[in-house]
Every structure is written in structure tokens, then in C-alpha cells.
mmCIF file of C-alpha atoms in Angstrom:
data_model
loop_
_atom_site.group_PDB
_atom_site.id
_atom_site.type_symbol
_atom_site.label_atom_id
_atom_site.label_comp_id
_atom_site.label_asym_id
_atom_site.label_seq_id
_atom_site.Cartn_x
_atom_site.Cartn_y
_atom_site.Cartn_z
ATOM 1 C CA PHE A 1 11.306 16.490 -5.320
ATOM 2 C CA THR A 2 8.909 19.371 -4.986
ATOM 3 C CA ARG A 3 5.649 18.768 -3.117
ATOM 4 C CA GLY A 4 1.957 18.017 -3.632
ATOM 5 C CA PRO A 5 0.563 18.119 -7.193
ATOM 6 C CA GLN A 6 3.851 19.302 -8.688
ATOM 7 C CA ALA A 7 5.797 16.381 -7.221
ATOM 8 C CA ALA A 8 3.109 13.967 -8.399
ATOM 9 C CA ALA A 9 3.152 15.437 -11.911
ATOM 10 C CA GLU A 10 6.940 15.096 -12.117
ATOM 11 C CA VAL A 11 6.725 11.401 -11.230
ATOM 12 C CA LEU A 12 3.808 10.781 -13.593
ATOM 13 C CA TYR A 13 5.590 12.433 -16.521
ATOM 14 C CA MET A 14 8.593 10.164 -15.923
ATOM 15 C CA LEU A 15 6.388 7.083 -15.739
ATOM 16 C CA GLN A 16 4.648 8.020 -18.989
ATOM 17 C CA VAL A 17 7.856 7.297 -20.873
ATOM 18 C CA SER A 18 8.589 4.135 -18.858
ATOM 19 C CA ALA A 19 5.836 1.825 -20.062
ATOM 20 C CA ALA A 20 8.185 -1.184 -20.054
ATOM 21 C CA LEU A 21 8.730 -1.053 -16.288
ATOM 22 C CA GLU A 22 8.209 -4.366 -14.501
ATOM 23 C CA ASP A 23 9.343 -3.377 -10.983
ATOM 24 C CA LEU A 24 8.810 0.039 -9.371
ATOM 25 C CA ARG A 25 9.567 1.487 -5.930
ATOM 26 C CA LEU A 26 8.122 4.901 -5.107
ATOM 27 C CA ALA A 27 9.325 6.807 -2.057
ATOM 28 C CA PHE A 28 7.930 10.312 -1.623
ATOM 29 C CA PRO A 29 9.863 12.356 0.978
ATOM 30 C CA TRP A 30 7.850 14.087 3.666
ATOM 31 C CA LYS A 31 7.574 17.835 2.989
ATOM 32 C CA GLY A 32 5.490 18.898 5.970
ATOM 33 C CA ASP A 33 2.237 19.144 3.999
ATOM 34 C CA THR A 34 -0.791 19.936 6.127
ATOM 35 C CA ALA A 35 -3.955 17.845 6.234
ATOM 36 C CA SER A 36 -5.802 20.420 4.124
ATOM 37 C CA ARG A 37 -3.677 19.353 1.153
ATOM 38 C CA TYR A 38 -5.137 15.834 1.160
ATOM 39 C CA ALA A 39 -7.294 15.815 -1.945
ATOM 40 C CA LEU A 40 -7.210 14.130 -5.307
ATOM 41 C CA SER A 41 -5.750 16.331 -8.011
ATOM 42 C CA ALA A 42 -7.120 16.985 -11.476
ATOM 43 C CA SER A 43 -4.012 18.936 -12.543
ATOM 44 C CA PHE A 44 -2.646 15.890 -14.398
ATOM 45 C CA SER A 45 -5.390 14.848 -16.801
ATOM 46 C CA ARG A 46 -3.881 11.758 -18.449
ATOM 47 C CA ALA A 47 -3.813 8.145 -17.337
ATOM 48 C CA VAL A 48 -0.370 6.576 -17.040
ATOM 49 C CA HIS A 49 -0.596 3.033 -18.387
ATOM 50 C CA LEU A 50 2.025 0.574 -17.113
ATOM 51 C CA PRO A 51 1.010 -2.688 -18.822
ATOM 52 C CA ARG A 52 4.092 -4.686 -17.755
ATOM 53 C CA LEU A 53 4.420 -3.563 -14.149
ATOM 54 C CA ARG A 54 4.234 -6.612 -11.887
ATOM 55 C CA LYS A 55 5.677 -5.327 -8.603
ATOM 56 C CA LEU A 56 5.031 -1.972 -6.916
ATOM 57 C CA ALA A 57 6.457 -0.859 -3.568
ATOM 58 C CA LEU A 58 5.257 2.331 -1.871
ATOM 59 C CA TYR A 59 7.698 3.395 0.828
ATOM 60 C CA VAL A 60 6.849 6.156 3.324
ATOM 61 C CA ASP A 61 9.246 7.357 6.031
ATOM 62 C CA GLY A 62 7.575 10.182 7.932
ATOM 63 C CA PRO A 63 4.569 11.106 10.085
ATOM 64 C CA ASP A 64 2.017 10.544 7.303
ATOM 65 C CA VAL A 65 1.618 9.505 3.683
ATOM 66 C CA PRO A 66 2.663 12.574 1.641
ATOM 67 C CA PRO A 67 -0.233 14.071 -0.341
ATOM 68 C CA ALA A 68 1.896 13.807 -3.491
ATOM 69 C CA LEU A 69 1.261 10.070 -3.394
ATOM 70 C CA THR A 70 -2.515 10.523 -3.228
ATOM 71 C CA TYR A 71 -2.263 12.897 -6.190
ATOM 72 C CA ALA A 72 -0.313 10.366 -8.269
ATOM 73 C CA LEU A 73 -2.099 7.081 -7.539
ATOM 74 C CA PRO A 74 -5.454 7.759 -9.284
ATOM 75 C CA HIS A 75 -3.678 8.355 -12.609
ATOM 76 C CA LEU A 76 -1.995 4.939 -12.688
ATOM 77 C CA SER A 77 -3.313 2.013 -14.725
ATOM 78 C CA LEU A 78 -1.816 -1.253 -13.441
ATOM 79 C CA PRO A 79 -3.546 -4.140 -15.246
ATOM 80 C CA ALA A 80 -0.736 -6.663 -14.695
ATOM 81 C CA LEU A 81 0.314 -5.768 -11.147
ATOM 82 C CA ARG A 82 0.773 -8.974 -9.140
ATOM 83 C CA ALA A 83 2.544 -7.762 -5.990
ATOM 84 C CA LEU A 84 1.946 -4.600 -3.926
ATOM 85 C CA TYR A 85 4.173 -3.659 -0.989
ATOM 86 C CA LEU A 86 3.093 -0.918 1.429
ATOM 87 C CA ILE A 87 6.184 -0.272 3.524
ATOM 88 C CA SER A 88 7.213 2.015 6.375
ATOM 89 C CA PRO A 89 9.980 1.778 8.970
ATOM 90 C CA GLY A 90 9.287 -0.249 12.082
ATOM 91 C CA PRO A 91 9.242 1.354 15.535
ATOM 92 C CA PRO A 92 12.651 2.314 16.975
ATOM 93 C CA ALA A 93 14.373 0.062 19.445
ATOM 94 C CA LEU A 94 13.290 0.579 23.036
ATOM 95 C CA GLY A 95 16.481 2.390 23.990
ATOM 96 C CA ALA A 96 16.193 4.730 20.999
ATOM 97 C CA ARG A 97 12.720 6.089 21.708
ATOM 98 C CA ARG A 98 14.016 9.168 23.491
ATOM 99 C CA GLN A 99 15.811 10.242 20.348
ATOM 100 C CA THR A 100 12.728 9.978 18.166
ATOM 101 C CA GLN A 101 12.163 13.114 16.103
ATOM 102 C CA PRO A 102 8.754 14.868 15.764
ATOM 103 C CA GLN A 103 8.485 13.644 12.148
ATOM 104 C CA ALA A 104 9.089 10.004 13.090
ATOM 105 C CA THR A 105 6.768 7.346 11.693
ATOM 106 C CA PRO A 106 3.613 7.012 13.846
ATOM 107 C CA ASP A 107 1.891 3.802 14.884
ATOM 108 C CA VAL A 108 -0.610 4.302 12.030
ATOM 109 C CA PHE A 109 -0.656 6.880 9.244
ATOM 110 C CA PRO A 110 -3.586 9.246 9.972
ATOM 111 C CA HIS A 111 -4.805 9.806 6.385
ATOM 112 C CA LEU A 112 -5.044 6.271 5.025
ATOM 113 C CA ARG A 113 -8.690 6.810 4.116
ATOM 114 C CA ALA A 114 -7.600 9.383 1.519
ATOM 115 C CA VAL A 115 -4.914 6.994 0.289
ATOM 116 C CA PHE A 116 -7.429 4.181 -0.166
ATOM 117 C CA LYS A 117 -9.726 6.420 -2.208
ATOM 118 C CA ALA A 118 -6.780 7.227 -4.474
ATOM 119 C CA PHE A 119 -5.836 3.619 -5.261
ATOM 120 C CA PRO A 120 -6.345 2.468 -8.862
ATOM 121 C CA ARG A 121 -7.986 -0.873 -9.659
ATOM 122 C CA LEU A 122 -5.719 -3.881 -9.116
ATOM 123 C CA PRO A 123 -7.329 -6.637 -11.210
ATOM 124 C CA ALA A 124 -4.357 -9.044 -11.252
ATOM 125 C CA LEU A 125 -3.077 -8.708 -7.682
ATOM 126 C CA HIS A 126 -1.822 -11.946 -6.086
ATOM 127 C CA HIS A 127 0.413 -10.731 -3.252
ATOM 128 C CA LEU A 128 -0.202 -7.900 -0.779
ATOM 129 C CA HIS A 129 2.413 -6.949 1.826
ATOM 130 C CA VAL A 130 1.383 -4.372 4.453
ATOM 131 C CA ALA A 131 3.855 -3.171 7.077
ATOM 132 C CA HIS A 132 3.867 -1.144 10.282
ATOM 133 C CA ALA A 133 2.211 2.303 9.937
ATOM 134 C CA TRP A 134 0.082 1.061 7.008
ATOM 135 C CA LEU A 135 -1.561 -1.471 9.356
ATOM 136 C CA ASP A 136 -4.899 0.184 9.990
ATOM 137 C CA VAL A 137 -7.899 -2.137 10.382
ATOM 138 C CA ARG A 138 -10.317 -0.099 8.262
ATOM 139 C CA PHE A 139 -7.743 0.606 5.554
ATOM 140 C CA LEU A 140 -6.738 -3.040 5.250
ATOM 141 C CA ALA A 141 -10.333 -4.304 5.284
ATOM 142 C CA SER A 142 -11.334 -1.771 2.610
ATOM 143 C CA LEU A 143 -8.332 -2.624 0.441
ATOM 144 C CA LEU A 144 -9.028 -6.363 0.639
ATOM 145 C CA SER A 145 -12.679 -5.786 -0.248
ATOM 146 C CA ALA A 146 -11.697 -3.701 -3.284
ATOM 147 C CA ILE A 147 -9.363 -6.315 -4.787
ATOM 148 C CA PRO A 148 -11.277 -8.355 -7.401
ATOM 149 C CA HIS A 149 -11.910 -12.019 -6.593
ATOM 150 C CA THR A 150 -11.555 -13.116 -10.214
ATOM 151 C CA LEU A 151 -9.169 -12.460 -13.060
ATOM 152 C CA PRO A 152 -10.476 -10.905 -16.298
ATOM 153 C CA PRO A 153 -11.404 -11.627 -19.005
ATOM 154 C CA VAL A 154 -12.517 -15.185 -18.211
ATOM 155 C CA ALA A 155 -13.407 -14.641 -14.538
ATOM 156 C CA MET A 156 -10.945 -17.207 -13.208
ATOM 157 C CA PRO A 157 -10.939 -17.358 -9.379
ATOM 158 C CA THR A 158 -7.776 -15.945 -7.833
ATOM 159 C CA ALA A 159 -6.354 -16.362 -4.330
ATOM 160 C CA LEU A 160 -4.302 -13.756 -2.495
ATOM 161 C CA THR A 161 -1.140 -14.177 -0.448
ATOM 162 C CA LEU A 162 -1.264 -11.624 2.371
ATOM 163 C CA THR A 163 1.766 -10.649 4.457
ATOM 164 C CA LEU A 164 1.278 -8.432 7.514
ATOM 165 C CA GLU A 165 4.414 -7.073 9.177
ATOM 166 C CA GLY A 166 4.427 -5.369 12.555
ATOM 167 C CA ALA A 167 3.404 -5.588 16.179
ATOM 168 C CA ARG A 168 -0.187 -4.527 15.451
ATOM 169 C CA THR A 169 -1.052 -7.909 13.930
ATOM 170 C CA THR A 170 -2.799 -9.216 17.033
ATOM 171 C CA HIS A 171 -5.705 -11.664 17.058
ATOM 172 C CA PRO A 172 -8.351 -8.873 17.449
ATOM 173 C CA PHE A 173 -6.720 -6.967 14.570
ATOM 174 C CA LEU A 174 -6.868 -9.995 12.281
ATOM 175 C CA CYS A 175 -10.479 -10.760 13.213
ATOM 176 C CA ALA A 176 -11.550 -7.197 12.402
ATOM 177 C CA ALA A 177 -9.520 -6.858 9.197
ATOM 178 C CA LEU A 178 -10.376 -10.259 7.707
ATOM 179 C CA ARG A 179 -13.957 -10.793 8.838
ATOM 180 C CA HIS A 180 -15.422 -9.976 5.408
ATOM 181 C CA VAL A 181 -12.820 -11.917 3.397
ATOM 182 C CA PRO A 182 -14.437 -14.950 1.666
ATOM 183 C CA PRO A 183 -13.186 -18.298 3.011
ATOM 184 C CA ARG A 184 -11.223 -19.230 -0.096
ATOM 185 C CA ARG A 185 -10.037 -15.710 -0.898
ATOM 186 C CA LEU A 186 -6.651 -16.136 0.850
ATOM 187 C CA ARG A 187 -4.060 -18.563 -0.433
ATOM 188 C CA ALA A 188 -1.789 -17.833 2.535
ATOM 189 C CA LEU A 189 -1.441 -15.431 5.451
ATOM 190 C CA ALA A 190 2.037 -14.604 6.769
ATOM 191 C CA LEU A 191 2.608 -12.660 9.990
ATOM 192 C CA VAL A 192 6.000 -11.055 10.562
ATOM 193 C CA HIS A 193 7.016 -9.938 14.049
ATOM 194 C CA ALA A 194 10.598 -8.686 14.207
ATOM 195 C CA ASP A 195 10.704 -9.085 17.985
ATOM 196 C CA GLN A 196 9.137 -12.535 18.083
ATOM 197 C CA GLY A 197 11.333 -14.612 15.826
ATOM 198 C CA PRO A 198 10.292 -16.292 12.581
ATOM 199 C CA ILE A 199 7.351 -15.740 10.277
ATOM 200 C CA ALA A 200 4.111 -17.476 11.190
ATOM 201 C CA LEU A 201 2.495 -18.894 8.068
ATOM 202 C CA LEU A 202 -1.148 -19.952 8.009
ATOM 203 C CA LEU A 203 -2.535 -21.737 4.956
ATOM 204 C CA ARG A 204 -6.169 -21.993 3.938
ATOM 205 C CA PRO A 205 -7.457 -24.940 1.949
ATOM 206 C CA ARG A 206 -8.096 -24.211 -1.713
#
């Protein structure tokens, strides 16, 4: 890939001719872009409509979310998307920390506010999986608030299954991230801690 707007345009042009996609995984490599490049791009003027896409995974392995992703996201139309996965590598094993490179994944990506502003509407979302460096309290709370509580066109109530993966999912984190979520908004909440054994699954009454 190239970088920035050019990389985003290349991906968007490919997606334009892939309207039948049902499952998509996007992984933008880190190109060392500076923070000044974090802006939404108008260089690609068309919307890319993916009417059948039901599962989208955004994978980032680097010190921050590449700006190319923030350029691409606003142009996507995802009316049928049911599952969104925001993935990054977990922290290295304790003995491997000394070998960590300068571009290693941080605890939290520093420009998630720009990423949130770039997200398209997700009217049909039922499952949200957020892992490791995507686990920022403000980002998660904003994303949950932006997901519609009903399904168009008949305004049927919808419940969300939320999976949070990583060591940051402490009790204070959950209280801050979920404090504005309506009581019946979550169908289920799953917490995944690689160093603490199995998934903890909490169900809310419907």
C-alpha cells in the first residue's frame, strides 16, 4: 500500500466493485504518518455502498491507527453491518518487553477521537468487539452512544452484544464506558482476559 489519502483511495476503488462482499477485514500497515495527517479527506468524492456486508474487522498493528483508515471510513455505507471487530495485538509477554520495538502497539491508540469522527452510521449493528489498544473509555462511550437503539424502517428495538478484550477492562473502566448505556441496550457483555482464564459473560434481562 501507499499511505494516507492515496492508500484510502486504492482501497475504496477496490470496494466499489465488490458490492457483494459479506465479510471484510481491513488491515492498514503503519507508514509512520505524523499526527498532522489526521484529517478527513475529500479527495474521494463518492460513497462506497456495501449493502450485503455483515461483518467488518479493522486490524491495526502499530503505534497508532493509520490516517489512511480515517480517510476511508467516512466514504463507506454499511446498512446491513451486524458485527464490527476493532482489533489490535495484545501486549507482549512479560519476558519479551525488552525486545519491544518503537513502533509497537501502545496501551491505547492516541488518535481514536479522529477515528470516531470518521465512522459511518451503523444502523444494523448487533455485535461490537473491541480489543486492546482500541479500549479507550471516551472512544468506547462515544461509539456506543452513536449506535442506533432501533432498527429502521419500523423502529424495532435492538440489543447489542459487546465483547471487550484486554487488561484495561477493569471495573472503573466499565463504569465510565457504560454509564450512559440504557438498561436494556445490551443483550450481553463478554470480558476477555488472556491472562485470567475464560471469558466472563454477563447477561442483562431483556
